[in-house]
Tab-separated table of C-alpha atoms and ligand atoms in Angstrom:
chain	number	residue	atom	x	y	z
A	1	MET	CA	0.458	0.114	0.119
A	2	THR	CA	1.572	3.359	-0.948
A	3	PRO	CA	0.684	6.440	1.377
A	4	LYS	CA	-1.875	7.800	-1.492
A	5	ASP	CA	-4.345	4.399	-1.265
A	6	ARG	CA	-4.115	5.967	2.420
A	7	LEU	CA	-5.954	8.951	1.296
A	8	ILE	CA	-9.512	8.970	1.203
A	9	ILE	CA	-11.085	12.389	-0.919
A	10	ALA	CA	-14.332	13.043	0.080
A	11	LEU	CA	-16.296	13.958	-3.059
A	12	ASP	CA	-18.773	16.175	-1.566
A	13	LEU	CA	-20.098	17.689	-4.118
A	14	PRO	CA	-23.449	18.574	-5.179
A	15	SER	CA	-23.300	16.539	-8.495
A	16	ALA	CA	-21.591	13.798	-9.676
A	17	GLU	CA	-20.665	15.606	-12.659
A	18	GLU	CA	-18.419	17.877	-10.693
A	19	ALA	CA	-17.096	14.842	-8.597
A	20	GLN	CA	-15.916	13.611	-11.866
A	21	ASN	CA	-14.525	16.765	-12.516
A	22	ALA	CA	-12.811	16.614	-9.294
A	23	VAL	CA	-11.681	13.184	-9.677
A	24	SER	CA	-10.114	14.039	-13.174
A	25	ALA	CA	-8.646	17.042	-11.890
A	26	ILE	CA	-6.599	14.975	-9.288
A	27	GLY	CA	-5.479	12.587	-11.580
A	28	GLU	CA	-2.816	9.830	-10.970
A	29	ALA	CA	-2.578	11.932	-7.388
A	30	GLY	CA	-6.139	10.297	-6.038
A	31	ALA	CA	-6.351	6.765	-5.115
A	32	PHE	CA	-9.066	6.547	-3.036
A	33	TYR	CA	-12.108	8.335	-3.093
A	34	LYS	CA	-15.201	8.454	-0.639
A	35	ILE	CA	-18.970	8.817	-1.636
A	36	GLY	CA	-21.316	9.503	0.816
A	37	TYR	CA	-25.292	10.896	0.886
A	38	GLN	CA	-24.888	13.746	-1.123
A	39	LEU	CA	-23.628	11.920	-4.005
A	40	MET	CA	-25.959	8.677	-3.796
A	41	PRO	CA	-29.493	9.954	-4.998
A	42	VAL	CA	-27.809	12.178	-7.864
A	43	GLY	CA	-25.436	9.584	-9.886
A	44	GLY	CA	-23.149	8.818	-7.155
A	45	LEU	CA	-23.685	4.791	-7.004
A	46	ASP	CA	-22.922	5.093	-11.190
A	47	LEU	CA	-20.015	7.205	-10.195
A	48	ALA	CA	-18.692	4.533	-7.721
A	49	ARG	CA	-19.179	1.884	-10.514
A	50	ARG	CA	-17.637	3.878	-12.742
A	51	LEU	CA	-14.510	4.977	-10.389
A	52	SER	CA	-13.999	1.249	-9.601
A	53	ASP	CA	-13.872	0.140	-13.067
A	54	GLY	CA	-11.524	2.512	-13.673
A	55	GLY	CA	-9.153	0.832	-10.859
A	56	LYS	CA	-9.895	3.674	-7.976
A	57	LYS	CA	-10.405	2.642	-4.758
A	58	VAL	CA	-14.187	3.678	-3.653
A	59	PHE	CA	-15.365	4.235	0.139
A	60	LEU	CA	-18.746	3.974	0.334
A	61	ASP	CA	-19.873	6.011	3.185
A	62	PHE	CA	-23.623	5.183	3.724
A	63	LYS	CA	-23.667	4.423	7.479
A	64	PHE	CA	-26.092	1.924	7.584
A	65	HIS	CA	-28.459	1.789	10.643
A	66	ASP	CA	-31.577	-1.060	10.533
A	67	ILE	CA	-32.340	-4.396	12.012
A	68	GLY	CA	-29.786	-6.917	11.016
A	69	ALA	CA	-32.087	-8.328	8.652
A	70	THR	CA	-32.503	-5.518	6.173
A	71	VAL	CA	-28.625	-4.401	6.559
A	72	GLU	CA	-27.587	-8.089	5.478
A	73	ARG	CA	-29.777	-7.424	2.443
A	74	GLY	CA	-28.481	-3.674	1.669
A	75	VAL	CA	-25.004	-4.480	1.841
A	76	LYS	CA	-25.572	-7.767	-0.463
A	77	SER	CA	-26.759	-5.291	-3.046
A	78	VAL	CA	-23.531	-3.045	-2.129
A	79	CYS	CA	-21.516	-5.877	-3.053
A	80	LYS	CA	-22.668	-5.968	-6.943
A	81	LEU	CA	-21.454	-1.737	-6.756
A	82	GLY	CA	-18.016	-2.951	-6.288
A	83	GLY	CA	-16.874	-0.618	-3.650
A	84	ASP	CA	-14.185	-1.479	-1.297
A	85	PHE	CA	-15.071	0.158	2.130
A	86	LEU	CA	-18.370	0.716	3.604
A	87	THR	CA	-19.741	1.909	6.497
A	88	VAL	CA	-22.375	0.755	8.789
A	89	HIS	CA	-22.868	2.375	12.583
A	90	ALA	CA	-20.980	-0.060	15.293
A	91	GLU	CA	-23.927	-1.686	17.048
A	92	PRO	CA	-23.934	-5.421	17.508
A	93	ASP	CA	-27.115	-6.706	15.301
A	94	VAL	CA	-26.123	-4.011	12.582
A	95	LEU	CA	-22.411	-5.262	12.341
A	96	LYS	CA	-23.764	-8.932	12.196
A	97	GLY	CA	-26.205	-8.193	9.454
A	98	ALA	CA	-23.371	-6.440	7.304
A	99	VAL	CA	-20.981	-9.234	7.906
A	100	GLU	CA	-23.487	-11.485	6.740
A	101	GLY	CA	-24.340	-9.615	3.796
A	102	ARG	CA	-20.943	-9.078	2.469
A	103	GLY	CA	-19.994	-13.253	3.016
A	104	ASP	CA	-17.261	-14.582	0.679
A	105	ASP	CA	-16.866	-11.530	-0.863
A	106	LYS	CA	-13.947	-10.092	0.579
A	107	ARG	CA	-13.245	-7.144	-1.071
A	108	LEU	CA	-15.660	-5.266	0.510
A	109	LYS	CA	-14.131	-4.215	3.972
A	110	ILE	CA	-17.183	-3.667	6.566
A	111	PHE	CA	-16.437	-0.150	8.853
A	112	GLY	CA	-17.888	0.403	12.109
A	113	VAL	CA	-18.499	3.914	12.504
A	114	THR	CA	-18.186	4.529	16.283
A	115	VAL	CA	-19.470	7.779	17.728
A	116	LEU	CA	-19.908	10.587	15.351
A	117	THR	CA	-17.201	13.261	16.326
A	118	SER	CA	-20.165	15.848	16.129
A	119	LEU	CA	-21.488	14.464	19.302
A	120	ASP	CA	-19.932	15.513	22.406
A	121	GLN	CA	-20.458	14.256	26.317
A	122	ASP	CA	-23.952	16.392	26.605
A	123	SER	CA	-25.607	15.321	23.047
A	124	LEU	CA	-24.761	11.584	24.359
A	125	LYS	CA	-26.710	12.546	27.565
A	126	LEU	CA	-29.331	13.735	25.612
A	127	SER	CA	-29.739	10.614	23.976
A	128	GLY	CA	-29.543	8.554	27.532
A	129	ILE	CA	-26.323	7.670	27.485
A	130	ASP	CA	-23.731	8.297	30.242
A	131	MET	CA	-20.904	6.918	29.133
A	132	LYS	CA	-17.411	8.568	28.285
A	133	ILE	CA	-16.844	9.178	24.551
A	134	GLU	CA	-13.954	7.543	24.630
A	135	ASP	CA	-15.396	4.206	26.771
A	136	LEU	CA	-18.197	4.136	24.415
A	137	VAL	CA	-15.776	4.085	21.364
A	138	LEU	CA	-14.045	1.321	22.460
A	139	LYS	CA	-16.758	-0.482	23.519
A	140	ARG	CA	-18.024	0.142	19.605
A	141	THR	CA	-14.827	-0.981	18.728
A	142	GLU	CA	-15.342	-4.160	20.589
A	143	PHE	CA	-18.499	-4.829	19.234
A	144	ALA	CA	-16.990	-4.523	15.484
A	145	ALA	CA	-13.925	-6.587	16.478
A	146	GLU	CA	-16.313	-9.221	17.540
A	147	ALA	CA	-18.991	-9.061	14.453
A	148	GLY	CA	-15.956	-9.874	12.355
A	149	ALA	CA	-15.806	-6.411	10.846
A	150	ASP	CA	-12.432	-4.965	9.523
A	151	GLY	CA	-12.142	-1.541	10.777
A	152	VAL	CA	-13.941	1.466	12.424
A	153	VAL	CA	-14.230	5.158	11.303
A	154	ALA	CA	-12.914	7.448	14.982
A	155	SER	CA	-11.189	10.571	15.636
A	156	ALA	CA	-7.639	10.980	15.940
A	157	LYS	CA	-8.166	11.832	19.525
A	158	GLU	CA	-9.486	7.856	19.977
A	159	ALA	CA	-7.022	6.254	17.520
A	160	ALA	CA	-4.169	5.643	19.781
A	161	SER	CA	-6.877	3.945	22.506
A	162	ILE	CA	-7.884	1.588	19.656
A	163	LYS	CA	-4.411	0.937	18.161
A	164	ALA	CA	-3.453	-0.125	22.052
A	165	ARG	CA	-6.156	-2.164	22.461
A	166	PHE	CA	-6.719	-3.805	19.271
A	167	GLY	CA	-3.202	-3.574	17.380
A	168	ASP	CA	-3.967	-4.312	13.823
A	169	ALA	CA	-6.556	-6.207	14.169
A	170	LEU	CA	-8.811	-3.877	13.503
A	171	ALA	CA	-8.202	-0.612	10.819
A	172	ILE	CA	-8.830	3.089	11.478
A	173	VAL	CA	-10.413	5.907	8.980
A	174	THR	CA	-9.918	9.254	10.622
A	175	PRO	CA	-11.822	12.498	9.484
A	176	GLY	CA	-11.756	15.526	11.072
A	177	ILE	CA	-8.053	16.348	8.879
A	178	ARG	CA	-6.248	19.519	8.055
A	179	PRO	CA	-2.915	20.213	6.922
A	180	ALA	CA	-1.152	23.248	8.975
A	181	GLY	CA	-2.185	25.965	8.360
A	182	ALA	CA	-5.807	25.177	6.200
A	183	SER	CA	-9.115	26.205	7.159
A	184	ALA	CA	-11.115	24.452	9.900
A	185	ASP	CA	-14.124	24.604	8.240
A	186	ASP	CA	-16.972	23.517	10.513
A	187	GLN	CA	-14.985	20.635	12.183
A	188	LYS	CA	-14.338	21.004	15.735
A	189	ARG	CA	-11.656	18.725	16.994
A	190	ILE	CA	-9.047	18.811	13.911
A	191	VAL	CA	-5.142	17.131	13.269
A	192	THR	CA	-2.696	17.126	10.878
A	193	PRO	CA	-2.470	14.562	8.381
A	194	ALA	CA	1.154	13.569	10.099
A	195	ASP	CA	-0.341	13.802	13.954
A	196	ALA	CA	-3.428	11.647	12.670
A	197	ILE	CA	-1.019	8.929	11.262
A	198	ARG	CA	1.164	9.310	14.001
A	199	ALA	CA	-2.101	8.408	16.582
A	200	GLY	CA	-2.615	5.186	14.487
A	201	ALA	CA	-4.980	6.348	12.080
A	202	ASP	CA	-5.016	3.877	9.046
A	203	TYR	CA	-6.484	5.937	6.463
A	204	LEU	CA	-7.477	9.774	6.568
A	205	VAL	CA	-10.886	10.616	4.841
A	206	VAL	CA	-9.773	14.305	3.734
A	207	GLY	CA	-12.561	16.810	2.002
A	208	ARG	CA	-12.218	20.554	1.521
A	209	PRO	CA	-8.792	20.535	1.921
A	210	VAL	CA	-8.153	18.704	-1.512
A	211	ILE	CA	-11.626	19.279	-3.196
A	212	ALA	CA	-11.820	22.979	-2.289
A	213	ALA	CA	-8.413	23.824	-2.910
A	214	ALA	CA	-6.941	26.004	-6.029
A	215	ASP	CA	-4.947	23.094	-7.194
A	216	PRO	CA	-6.652	19.813	-5.927
A	217	ARG	CA	-3.767	17.499	-7.669
A	218	ASN	CA	-1.105	19.441	-6.039
A	219	ALA	CA	-3.482	19.690	-2.555
A	220	ALA	CA	-3.714	15.779	-2.920
A	221	ILE	CA	-0.040	15.099	-3.099
A	222	GLU	CA	1.403	16.957	-0.599
A	223	ILE	CA	-0.958	15.417	1.684
A	224	SER	CA	0.569	12.103	0.391
A	225	THR	CA	3.967	13.203	1.581
A	226	GLU	CA	3.350	14.377	4.913
A	227	ILE	CA	1.775	10.697	5.193
A	228	ALA	CA	4.777	8.740	4.100
A	229	SER	CA	6.788	10.877	5.968
A	230	ALA	CA	4.971	10.404	9.189
A	231	LEU	CA	4.817	6.725	8.396
A	232	ALA	CA	8.245	6.697	7.522
A	233	ARG	CA	8.748	8.361	11.659
A	234	ARG	CA	5.803	5.646	12.915
A	235	ALA	CA	7.864	2.947	11.573
B	1	C5P	O1	-14.059	18.743	4.347
B	1	C5P	P1	-13.677	17.777	5.322
B	1	C5P	O2	-12.547	16.951	5.218
B	1	C5P	O3	-14.126	18.171	6.753
B	1	C5P	O4	-14.437	16.405	5.318
B	1	C5P	C1	-14.827	15.032	6.054
B	1	C5P	C2	-15.398	14.174	5.585
B	1	C5P	O5	-15.712	13.287	6.560
B	1	C5P	C3	-16.985	14.643	5.333
B	1	C5P	O6	-17.513	13.803	4.261
B	1	C5P	C4	-17.677	14.220	6.836
B	1	C5P	O7	-19.236	13.629	6.710
B	1	C5P	C5	-16.893	13.145	7.023
B	1	C5P	N1	-17.259	13.027	8.169
B	1	C5P	C6	-16.575	13.406	9.090
B	1	C5P	N2	-16.896	13.264	10.548
B	1	C5P	C7	-17.155	12.124	10.765
B	1	C5P	C8	-17.624	11.100	10.179
B	1	C5P	C9	-17.669	11.160	8.740
B	1	C5P	O8	-15.788	14.686	9.100
B	1	C5P	N3	-17.019	11.921	12.305
């Protein structure tokens, strides 16, 4: 795996055409793309298929959350798309359904979303959860491991404790990344690519710092370079 395979560029754009233009502008500097809700109903699934056929890796950020049987059937359908990573909420039945649905199609990796980074202790309390965020992240990571999922989505803040407890058994995908000096946009807890890799993240999800950059290709190259030197220091 090369450093650019660890950079998942979020195609958070309003149309499949704009997303395709971004992919073309980034060219060989981008190897992995995230497609989420915004694109899904407006041609995002066809784009996912085209990217896959064109040799790019695709992260389907669909965050499934339903009864296990429905998740299982949904994931079976997703397997026909040809994506590489799929997110579901990290609850036992949801994870088990997803792993069942994936079956022997080991290409599609299942990632459990632990606790959304937009939630803080007060918002958890409002939902009736008294547990500390870090403990809840670890508990849900344990659900992911027990269900046979491939990894979790977690903030860089929690990556180190996940790595310490689960080692390389689960891959960690980390959003909220900003190169030094970049605008934070609406992200509250941001870390640099190097710090996220040092904390134990395996893949970084980066949106606006690449797709809204004056030169998206160069922005992607710079982040991959930063990932490469942080990996060299981590080794
Ligand atoms: O533009 P930016 O780099 O902030 O985009 C981050 C991407 O990661 C967005 O697609 C966002 O939905 C996603 N994400 C996140 N925080 C999470 C989970 C997903 O920012 N906890």
